PDB file of C-alpha atoms and ligand atoms in Angstrom:
ATOM      1  CA  UNK A   1      91.046  80.019 102.732  1.00  0.00           C
ATOM      2  CA  UNK A   2      90.895  83.484 101.192  1.00  0.00           C
ATOM      3  CA  UNK A   3      90.395  86.873 102.731  1.00  0.00           C
ATOM      4  CA  UNK A   4      87.028  87.990 104.049  1.00  0.00           C
ATOM      5  CA  UNK A   5      85.930  91.563 103.325  1.00  0.00           C
ATOM      6  CA  UNK A   6      83.363  93.197 105.594  1.00  0.00           C
ATOM      7  CA  UNK A   7      81.843  96.381 104.158  1.00  0.00           C
ATOM      8  CA  UNK A   8      79.730  98.836 106.128  1.00  0.00           C
ATOM      9  CA  UNK A   9      78.412 102.374 105.705  1.00  0.00           C
ATOM     10  CA  UNK A  10      79.747 105.199 107.868  1.00  0.00           C
ATOM     11  CA  UNK A  11      79.751 109.014 108.063  1.00  0.00           C
ATOM     12  CA  UNK A  12      77.261 110.345 105.502  1.00  0.00           C
ATOM     13  CA  UNK A  13      78.239 108.395 102.388  1.00  0.00           C
ATOM     14  CA  UNK A  14      81.560 106.644 103.092  1.00  0.00           C
ATOM     15  CA  UNK A  15      82.142 102.916 103.115  1.00  0.00           C
ATOM     16  CA  UNK A  16      84.350 101.232 105.654  1.00  0.00           C
ATOM     17  CA  UNK A  17      86.117  98.002 104.733  1.00  0.00           C
ATOM     18  CA  UNK A  18      87.656  95.430 107.039  1.00  0.00           C
ATOM     19  CA  UNK A  19      89.856  92.791 105.420  1.00  0.00           C
ATOM     20  CA  UNK A  20      90.331  89.678 107.531  1.00  0.00           C
ATOM     21  CA  UNK A  21      92.696  86.752 107.079  1.00  0.00           C
ATOM     22  CA  UNK A  22      91.121  83.826 108.968  1.00  0.00           C
ATOM     23  CA  UNK A  23      94.373  81.840 109.022  1.00  0.00           C
ATOM     24  CA  UNK A  24      96.561  84.412 110.783  1.00  0.00           C
ATOM     25  CA  UNK A  25      93.739  86.385 112.406  1.00  0.00           C
ATOM     26  CA  UNK A  26      95.133  89.628 110.953  1.00  0.00           C
ATOM     27  CA  UNK A  27      92.605  92.333 110.169  1.00  0.00           C
ATOM     28  CA  UNK A  28      93.126  95.542 108.224  1.00  0.00           C
ATOM     29  CA  UNK A  29      90.853  98.515 107.856  1.00  0.00           C
ATOM     30  CA  UNK A  30      91.087 100.336 104.553  1.00  0.00           C
ATOM     31  CA  UNK A  31      91.275 103.955 105.726  1.00  0.00           C
ATOM     32  CA  UNK A  32      89.802 105.142 109.015  1.00  0.00           C
ATOM     33  CA  UNK A  33      86.743 107.226 108.128  1.00  0.00           C
ATOM     34  CA  UNK A  34      85.128 106.758 111.533  1.00  0.00           C
ATOM     35  CA  UNK A  35      86.982 105.086 114.417  1.00  0.00           C
ATOM     36  CA  UNK A  36      83.773 104.331 116.350  1.00  0.00           C
ATOM     37  CA  UNK A  37      82.063 102.694 113.385  1.00  0.00           C
ATOM     38  CA  UNK A  38      85.203 100.651 112.694  1.00  0.00           C
ATOM     39  CA  UNK A  39      85.393  99.559 116.337  1.00  0.00           C
ATOM     40  CA  UNK A  40      81.730  98.532 116.221  1.00  0.00           C
ATOM     41  CA  UNK A  41      82.351  96.487 113.061  1.00  0.00           C
ATOM     42  CA  UNK A  42      85.391  94.813 114.666  1.00  0.00           C
ATOM     43  CA  UNK A  43      83.302  94.009 117.719  1.00  0.00           C
ATOM     44  CA  UNK A  44      80.507  92.566 115.607  1.00  0.00           C
ATOM     45  CA  UNK A  45      82.941  90.327 113.714  1.00  0.00           C
ATOM     46  CA  UNK A  46      85.078  89.594 116.809  1.00  0.00           C
ATOM     47  CA  UNK A  47      88.208  90.618 114.902  1.00  0.00           C
ATOM     48  CA  UNK A  48      91.325  92.396 116.209  1.00  0.00           C
ATOM     49  CA  UNK A  49      92.687  95.304 114.181  1.00  0.00           C
ATOM     50  CA  UNK A  50      96.311  94.835 113.074  1.00  0.00           C
ATOM     51  CA  UNK A  51      96.696  97.224 110.106  1.00  0.00           C
ATOM     52  CA  UNK A  52      95.389 100.469 108.665  1.00  0.00           C
ATOM     53  CA  UNK A  53      95.858 100.757 104.903  1.00  0.00           C
ATOM     54  CA  UNK A  54      95.493 104.458 104.104  1.00  0.00           C
ATOM     55  CA  UNK A  55      94.643 105.525 100.562  1.00  0.00           C
ATOM     56  CA  UNK A  56      95.072 109.280 101.151  1.00  0.00           C
ATOM     57  CA  UNK A  57      95.214 111.927 103.831  1.00  0.00           C
ATOM     58  CA  UNK A  58      91.674 113.379 103.722  1.00  0.00           C
ATOM     59  CA  UNK A  59      89.891 113.433 107.071  1.00  0.00           C
ATOM     60  CA  UNK A  60      87.206 110.971 105.966  1.00  0.00           C
ATOM     61  CA  UNK A  61      90.033 108.499 105.195  1.00  0.00           C
ATOM     62  CA  UNK A  62      92.673 109.074 107.875  1.00  0.00           C
ATOM     63  CA  UNK A  63      90.735 110.907 110.586  1.00  0.00           C
ATOM     64  CA  UNK A  64      90.392 107.795 112.758  1.00  0.00           C
ATOM     65  CA  UNK A  65      94.051 106.724 112.537  1.00  0.00           C
ATOM     66  CA  UNK A  66      95.156 108.006 115.900  1.00  0.00           C
ATOM     67  CA  UNK A  67      92.221 106.692 117.926  1.00  0.00           C
ATOM     68  CA  UNK A  68      92.489 103.267 116.311  1.00  0.00           C
ATOM     69  CA  UNK A  69      96.258 103.101 116.692  1.00  0.00           C
ATOM     70  CA  UNK A  70      95.992 104.051 120.342  1.00  0.00           C
ATOM     71  CA  UNK A  71      93.397 101.383 121.016  1.00  0.00           C
ATOM     72  CA  UNK A  72      94.809  98.526 118.917  1.00  0.00           C
ATOM     73  CA  UNK A  73      98.507  99.296 118.455  1.00  0.00           C
ATOM     74  CA  UNK A  74      97.969  98.581 114.771  1.00  0.00           C
ATOM     75  CA  UNK A  75     100.480  99.377 112.018  1.00  0.00           C
ATOM     76  CA  UNK A  76      99.581 102.391 109.887  1.00  0.00           C
ATOM     77  CA  UNK A  77     100.581 102.124 106.232  1.00  0.00           C
ATOM     78  CA  UNK A  78     100.357 105.008 103.780  1.00  0.00           C
ATOM     79  CA  UNK A  79     102.018 106.871 100.950  1.00  0.00           C
ATOM     80  CA  UNK A  80     105.526 107.936 101.996  1.00  0.00           C
ATOM     81  CA  UNK A  81     105.324 111.285 100.240  1.00  0.00           C
ATOM     82  CA  UNK A  82     102.401 112.182 102.511  1.00  0.00           C
ATOM     83  CA  UNK A  83     104.012 111.063 105.787  1.00  0.00           C
ATOM     84  CA  UNK A  84     103.531 114.532 107.263  1.00  0.00           C
ATOM     85  CA  UNK A  85      99.775 114.499 106.774  1.00  0.00           C
ATOM     86  CA  UNK A  86      98.892 110.871 107.497  1.00  0.00           C
ATOM     87  CA  UNK A  87      98.497 110.694 111.286  1.00  0.00           C
ATOM     88  CA  UNK A  88     100.466 107.909 112.976  1.00  0.00           C
ATOM     89  CA  UNK A  89     102.085 106.556 109.801  1.00  0.00           C
ATOM     90  CA  UNK A  90     104.495 103.668 110.557  1.00  0.00           C
ATOM     91  CA  UNK A  91     105.299 102.316 107.133  1.00  0.00           C
ATOM     92  CA  UNK A  92     105.823 104.578 104.121  1.00  0.00           C
ATOM     93  CA  UNK A  93     104.998 102.949 100.822  1.00  0.00           C
ATOM     94  CA  UNK A  94     105.361 103.884  97.144  1.00  0.00           C
ATOM     95  CA  UNK A  95     104.638 102.469  93.691  1.00  0.00           C
ATOM     96  CA  UNK A  96     104.902  98.659  93.458  1.00  0.00           C
ATOM     97  CA  UNK A  97     105.765  98.169  97.122  1.00  0.00           C
ATOM     98  CA  UNK A  98     104.395  94.934  98.517  1.00  0.00           C
ATOM     99  CA  UNK A  99     102.407  94.935 101.742  1.00  0.00           C
ATOM    100  CA  UNK A 100     102.389  91.506 103.367  1.00  0.00           C
ATOM    101  CA  UNK A 101      99.045  90.863 104.960  1.00  0.00           C
ATOM    102  CA  UNK A 102      98.197  87.529 106.536  1.00  0.00           C
ATOM    103  CA  UNK A 103      99.131  84.885 104.019  1.00  0.00           C
ATOM    104  CA  UNK A 104      98.779  87.208 101.069  1.00  0.00           C
ATOM    105  CA  UNK A 105     100.197  90.343  99.508  1.00  0.00           C
ATOM    106  CA  UNK A 106      98.899  93.665  98.297  1.00  0.00           C
ATOM    107  CA  UNK A 107     100.732  95.742  95.722  1.00  0.00           C
ATOM    108  CA  UNK A 108     100.746  99.512  96.061  1.00  0.00           C
ATOM    109  CA  UNK A 109      99.672 101.487  92.990  1.00  0.00           C
ATOM    110  CA  UNK A 110     100.259 105.238  92.999  1.00  0.00           C
ATOM    111  CA  UNK A 111      97.121 106.937  91.732  1.00  0.00           C
ATOM    112  CA  UNK A 112      97.641 110.681  92.142  1.00  0.00           C
ATOM    113  CA  UNK A 113      94.929 113.051  90.979  1.00  0.00           C
ATOM    114  CA  UNK A 114      92.315 113.399  93.724  1.00  0.00           C
ATOM    115  CA  UNK A 115      95.247 114.253  95.994  1.00  0.00           C
ATOM    116  CA  UNK A 116      98.914 114.467  95.047  1.00  0.00           C
ATOM    117  CA  UNK A 117      99.708 111.369  97.115  1.00  0.00           C
ATOM    118  CA  UNK A 118      96.900 108.863  96.669  1.00  0.00           C
ATOM    119  CA  UNK A 119      97.515 105.102  96.552  1.00  0.00           C
ATOM    120  CA  UNK A 120      95.448 102.012  95.797  1.00  0.00           C
ATOM    121  CA  UNK A 121      96.030  98.512  97.233  1.00  0.00           C
ATOM    122  CA  UNK A 122      95.795  95.652  94.752  1.00  0.00           C
ATOM    123  CA  UNK A 123      95.318  92.125  96.129  1.00  0.00           C
ATOM    124  CA  UNK A 124      96.072  90.329  92.893  1.00  0.00           C
ATOM    125  CA  UNK A 125      95.535  86.750  94.108  1.00  0.00           C
ATOM    126  CA  UNK A 126      92.149  87.703  95.544  1.00  0.00           C
ATOM    127  CA  UNK A 127      91.263  89.755  92.456  1.00  0.00           C
ATOM    128  CA  UNK A 128      90.394  92.898  94.366  1.00  0.00           C
ATOM    129  CA  UNK A 129      91.585  96.492  94.542  1.00  0.00           C
ATOM    130  CA  UNK A 130      90.859  99.212  97.106  1.00  0.00           C
ATOM    131  CA  UNK A 131      90.881 102.509  95.249  1.00  0.00           C
ATOM    132  CA  UNK A 132      89.827 105.124  97.825  1.00  0.00           C
ATOM    133  CA  UNK A 133      88.573 108.206  95.983  1.00  0.00           C
ATOM    134  CA  UNK A 134      90.159 107.449  92.588  1.00  0.00           C
ATOM    135  CA  UNK A 135      87.501 105.462  90.714  1.00  0.00           C
ATOM    136  CA  UNK A 136      83.903 105.495  91.895  1.00  0.00           C
ATOM    137  CA  UNK A 137      81.078 103.463  90.439  1.00  0.00           C
ATOM    138  CA  UNK A 138      80.364 105.501  87.275  1.00  0.00           C
ATOM    139  CA  UNK A 139      82.650 108.281  88.472  1.00  0.00           C
ATOM    140  CA  UNK A 140      86.112 109.395  89.453  1.00  0.00           C
ATOM    141  CA  UNK A 141      87.502 111.499  92.269  1.00  0.00           C
ATOM    142  CA  UNK A 142      87.527 115.259  92.105  1.00  0.00           C
ATOM    143  CA  UNK A 143      90.879 116.793  91.189  1.00  0.00           C
ATOM    144  CA  UNK A 144      91.621 118.590  94.458  1.00  0.00           C
ATOM    145  CA  UNK A 145      95.403 118.556  94.127  1.00  0.00           C
ATOM    146  CA  UNK A 146      96.314 116.748  90.929  1.00  0.00           C
ATOM    147  CA  UNK A 147      96.086 117.569  87.238  1.00  0.00           C
ATOM    148  CA  UNK A 148      93.877 115.899  84.632  1.00  0.00           C
ATOM    149  CA  UNK A 149      97.062 114.333  83.227  1.00  0.00           C
ATOM    150  CA  UNK A 150      97.918 112.764  86.595  1.00  0.00           C
ATOM    151  CA  UNK A 151      94.411 111.425  87.121  1.00  0.00           C
ATOM    152  CA  UNK A 152      94.190 110.076  83.589  1.00  0.00           C
ATOM    153  CA  UNK A 153      97.436 108.153  83.962  1.00  0.00           C
ATOM    154  CA  UNK A 154      96.222 106.839  87.349  1.00  0.00           C
ATOM    155  CA  UNK A 155      92.942 105.681  85.823  1.00  0.00           C
ATOM    156  CA  UNK A 156      94.844 103.960  83.010  1.00  0.00           C
ATOM    157  CA  UNK A 157      96.854 101.968  85.570  1.00  0.00           C
ATOM    158  CA  UNK A 158      93.655 100.764  87.210  1.00  0.00           C
ATOM    159  CA  UNK A 159      92.012 100.037  83.852  1.00  0.00           C
ATOM    160  CA  UNK A 160      94.905  97.727  83.022  1.00  0.00           C
ATOM    161  CA  UNK A 161      93.860  95.343  85.826  1.00  0.00           C
ATOM    162  CA  UNK A 162      91.857  92.255  84.882  1.00  0.00           C
ATOM    163  CA  UNK A 163      88.201  92.933  84.032  1.00  0.00           C
ATOM    164  CA  UNK A 164      86.955  90.682  86.832  1.00  0.00           C
ATOM    165  CA  UNK A 165      88.920  92.612  89.481  1.00  0.00           C
ATOM    166  CA  UNK A 166      86.523  93.698  92.236  1.00  0.00           C
ATOM    167  CA  UNK A 167      86.771  97.453  92.875  1.00  0.00           C
ATOM    168  CA  UNK A 168      86.113  98.724  96.380  1.00  0.00           C
ATOM    169  CA  UNK A 169      85.632 102.487  96.285  1.00  0.00           C
ATOM    170  CA  UNK A 170      85.135 104.674  99.315  1.00  0.00           C
ATOM    171  CA  UNK A 171      81.822 106.457  98.707  1.00  0.00           C
ATOM    172  CA  UNK A 172      78.253 105.731  97.656  1.00  0.00           C
ATOM    173  CA  UNK A 173      78.026 108.411  94.960  1.00  0.00           C
ATOM    174  CA  UNK A 174      76.664 106.127  92.268  1.00  0.00           C
ATOM    175  CA  UNK A 175      73.185 107.499  91.690  1.00  0.00           C
ATOM    176  CA  UNK A 176      74.437 111.062  91.212  1.00  0.00           C
ATOM    177  CA  UNK A 177      77.252 109.762  89.014  1.00  0.00           C
ATOM    178  CA  UNK A 178      74.741 107.862  86.874  1.00  0.00           C
ATOM    179  CA  UNK A 179      72.663 111.004  86.347  1.00  0.00           C
ATOM    180  CA  UNK A 180      75.755 112.798  85.017  1.00  0.00           C
ATOM    181  CA  UNK A 181      76.992 109.825  82.967  1.00  0.00           C
ATOM    182  CA  UNK A 182      73.665 109.659  81.126  1.00  0.00           C
ATOM    183  CA  UNK A 183      74.038 113.285  80.027  1.00  0.00           C
ATOM    184  CA  UNK A 184      77.438 112.686  78.396  1.00  0.00           C
ATOM    185  CA  UNK A 185      76.960 109.190  76.959  1.00  0.00           C
ATOM    186  CA  UNK A 186      73.206 108.833  76.441  1.00  0.00           C
ATOM    187  CA  UNK A 187      73.665 106.264  73.679  1.00  0.00           C
ATOM    188  CA  UNK A 188      75.429 103.685  75.861  1.00  0.00           C
ATOM    189  CA  UNK A 189      72.961 100.809  76.330  1.00  0.00           C
ATOM    190  CA  UNK A 190      75.090  99.167  79.057  1.00  0.00           C
ATOM    191  CA  UNK A 191      74.942 102.466  80.956  1.00  0.00           C
ATOM    192  CA  UNK A 192      71.166 102.745  80.508  1.00  0.00           C
ATOM    193  CA  UNK A 193      70.712  99.197  81.828  1.00  0.00           C
ATOM    194  CA  UNK A 194      73.065  99.775  84.733  1.00  0.00           C
ATOM    195  CA  UNK A 195      71.404 103.002  85.702  1.00  0.00           C
ATOM    196  CA  UNK A 196      68.034 101.234  86.021  1.00  0.00           C
ATOM    197  CA  UNK A 197      69.664  98.576  88.165  1.00  0.00           C
ATOM    198  CA  UNK A 198      71.258 101.284  90.347  1.00  0.00           C
ATOM    199  CA  UNK A 199      67.881 102.947  90.907  1.00  0.00           C
ATOM    200  CA  UNK A 200      66.415  99.585  91.956  1.00  0.00           C
ATOM    201  CA  UNK A 201      69.276  98.961  94.389  1.00  0.00           C
ATOM    202  CA  UNK A 202      69.190 102.435  95.929  1.00  0.00           C
ATOM    203  CA  UNK A 203      65.396 102.380  96.294  1.00  0.00           C
ATOM    204  CA  UNK A 204      66.003  99.383  98.563  1.00  0.00           C
ATOM    205  CA  UNK A 205      68.994 100.988 100.272  1.00  0.00           C
ATOM    206  CA  UNK A 206      71.369  98.351  98.867  1.00  0.00           C
ATOM    207  CA  UNK A 207      75.002  99.412  98.218  1.00  0.00           C
ATOM    208  CA  UNK A 208      76.164  99.701  94.597  1.00  0.00           C
ATOM    209  CA  UNK A 209      79.751  99.138  95.814  1.00  0.00           C
ATOM    210  CA  UNK A 210      81.804  97.088  95.076  1.00  0.00           C
ATOM    211  CA  UNK A 211      81.940  97.278  91.315  1.00  0.00           C
ATOM    212  CA  UNK A 212      84.413  95.726  88.850  1.00  0.00           C
ATOM    213  CA  UNK A 213      86.997  96.955  86.370  1.00  0.00           C
ATOM    214  CA  UNK A 214      85.086  95.354  83.483  1.00  0.00           C
ATOM    215  CA  UNK A 215      81.764  96.962  84.422  1.00  0.00           C
ATOM    216  CA  UNK A 216      83.403 100.372  84.815  1.00  0.00           C
ATOM    217  CA  UNK A 217      85.159 100.054  81.466  1.00  0.00           C
ATOM    218  CA  UNK A 218      81.779  99.489  79.830  1.00  0.00           C
ATOM    219  CA  UNK A 219      79.822 102.207  81.610  1.00  0.00           C
ATOM    220  CA  UNK A 220      81.996 104.800  83.401  1.00  0.00           C
ATOM    221  CA  UNK A 221      82.391 107.876  81.154  1.00  0.00           C
ATOM    222  CA  UNK A 222      85.718 108.806  82.790  1.00  0.00           C
ATOM    223  CA  UNK A 223      87.188 105.544  81.487  1.00  0.00           C
ATOM    224  CA  UNK A 224      85.656 105.847  78.015  1.00  0.00           C
ATOM    225  CA  UNK A 225      87.324 108.759  76.198  1.00  0.00           C
ATOM    226  CA  UNK A 226      87.375 106.641  73.024  1.00  0.00           C
ATOM    227  CA  UNK A 227      83.563 106.444  72.945  1.00  0.00           C
ATOM    228  CA  UNK A 228      82.247 108.114  69.777  1.00  0.00           C
ATOM    229  CA  UNK A 229      78.982 108.895  71.558  1.00  0.00           C
ATOM    230  CA  UNK A 230      80.790 110.612  74.438  1.00  0.00           C
ATOM    231  CA  UNK A 231      83.092 112.536  72.089  1.00  0.00           C
ATOM    232  CA  UNK A 232      80.226 113.868  69.999  1.00  0.00           C
ATOM    233  CA  UNK A 233      78.035 114.720  73.005  1.00  0.00           C
ATOM    234  CA  UNK A 234      80.742 116.880  74.541  1.00  0.00           C
ATOM    235  CA  UNK A 235      81.893 118.298  71.212  1.00  0.00           C
ATOM    236  CA  UNK A 236      85.354 116.723  71.067  1.00  0.00           C
ATOM    237  CA  UNK A 237      85.191 114.305  68.147  1.00  0.00           C
ATOM    238  CA  UNK A 238      88.645 112.885  67.442  1.00  0.00           C
ATOM    239  CA  UNK A 239      90.294 114.572  70.446  1.00  0.00           C
ATOM    240  CA  UNK A 240      92.937 112.781  72.508  1.00  0.00           C
ATOM    241  CA  UNK A 241      91.852 110.560  75.429  1.00  0.00           C
ATOM    242  CA  UNK A 242      93.387 113.060  77.858  1.00  0.00           C
ATOM    243  CA  UNK A 243      91.452 115.994  76.363  1.00  0.00           C
ATOM    244  CA  UNK A 244      88.190 114.034  76.460  1.00  0.00           C
ATOM    245  CA  UNK A 245      88.828 112.923  80.040  1.00  0.00           C
ATOM    246  CA  UNK A 246      89.706 116.463  81.165  1.00  0.00           C
ATOM    247  CA  UNK A 247      86.578 117.934  79.577  1.00  0.00           C
ATOM    248  CA  UNK A 248      84.370 115.191  81.059  1.00  0.00           C
ATOM    249  CA  UNK A 249      85.824 115.904  84.511  1.00  0.00           C
ATOM    250  CA  UNK A 250      85.303 119.660  84.032  1.00  0.00           C
ATOM    251  CA  UNK A 251      81.673 119.124  82.996  1.00  0.00           C
ATOM    252  CA  UNK A 252      81.063 116.954  86.059  1.00  0.00           C
ATOM    253  CA  UNK A 253      82.500 119.660  88.332  1.00  0.00           C
ATOM    254  CA  UNK A 254      79.823 122.015  87.011  1.00  0.00           C
ATOM    255  CA  UNK A 255      76.970 119.495  86.825  1.00  0.00           C
TER     256      UNK A 255
HETATM  257 ZN1   ZN B 301      89.205 112.183  99.504  1.00  0.00          ZN
HETATM  258 FE1   FE B 302      86.595 110.557 100.567  1.00  0.00          FE
END
């Protein structure tokens, strides 16, 4: 039997994720945006928390670490280079480290850019990846600490995963991202179709997360620097992928 993922909204626009292995009974939370909301979700599912998989140190991702660790005695896993700003960290991980979880394994992918020490957790057998604030549906994380070069190489790592990989991102930012995406790649029919679908979902308060690598490759402007339509809209015909990505990110910051 595979892993069960339980997704729930918390704080203003974060998503919480519990990953449960029915065989061993182990349960991980991806990040700790809100300890009370995570406890309520555990209670609802009757699961016991054994792991916290931190993607990065921001408060809406690691702010609940200490309360959860105190209550559950769970193991806190996070990027080793950020050990001094991830509360309660027990296991320091880096690129390609394997995290054993229940009967399965997650591989750590370093995805610096949003912060200097951001990681994603790839469950290859289950075909899913938890990306924190790196890729969003139709968007990418703001460059708070990293450079465009760092973020672009992080995005390329994630884009190299199989198209049917399910992408769990940490915020419901999709409608605002769609509005921006349409201004930079207005000729993308897949984007136009998706944006209508997103409006339908959000009008009914339905999450647009998770998404998939394949869907993002077709519609997310931050992953599409080769698009002729994008290049001409932003005035960078024939520029390098990095230049197009950096300009797209800069335009979004001012949108
Ligand atoms: Zn963040
Ligand atoms: Fe966040």
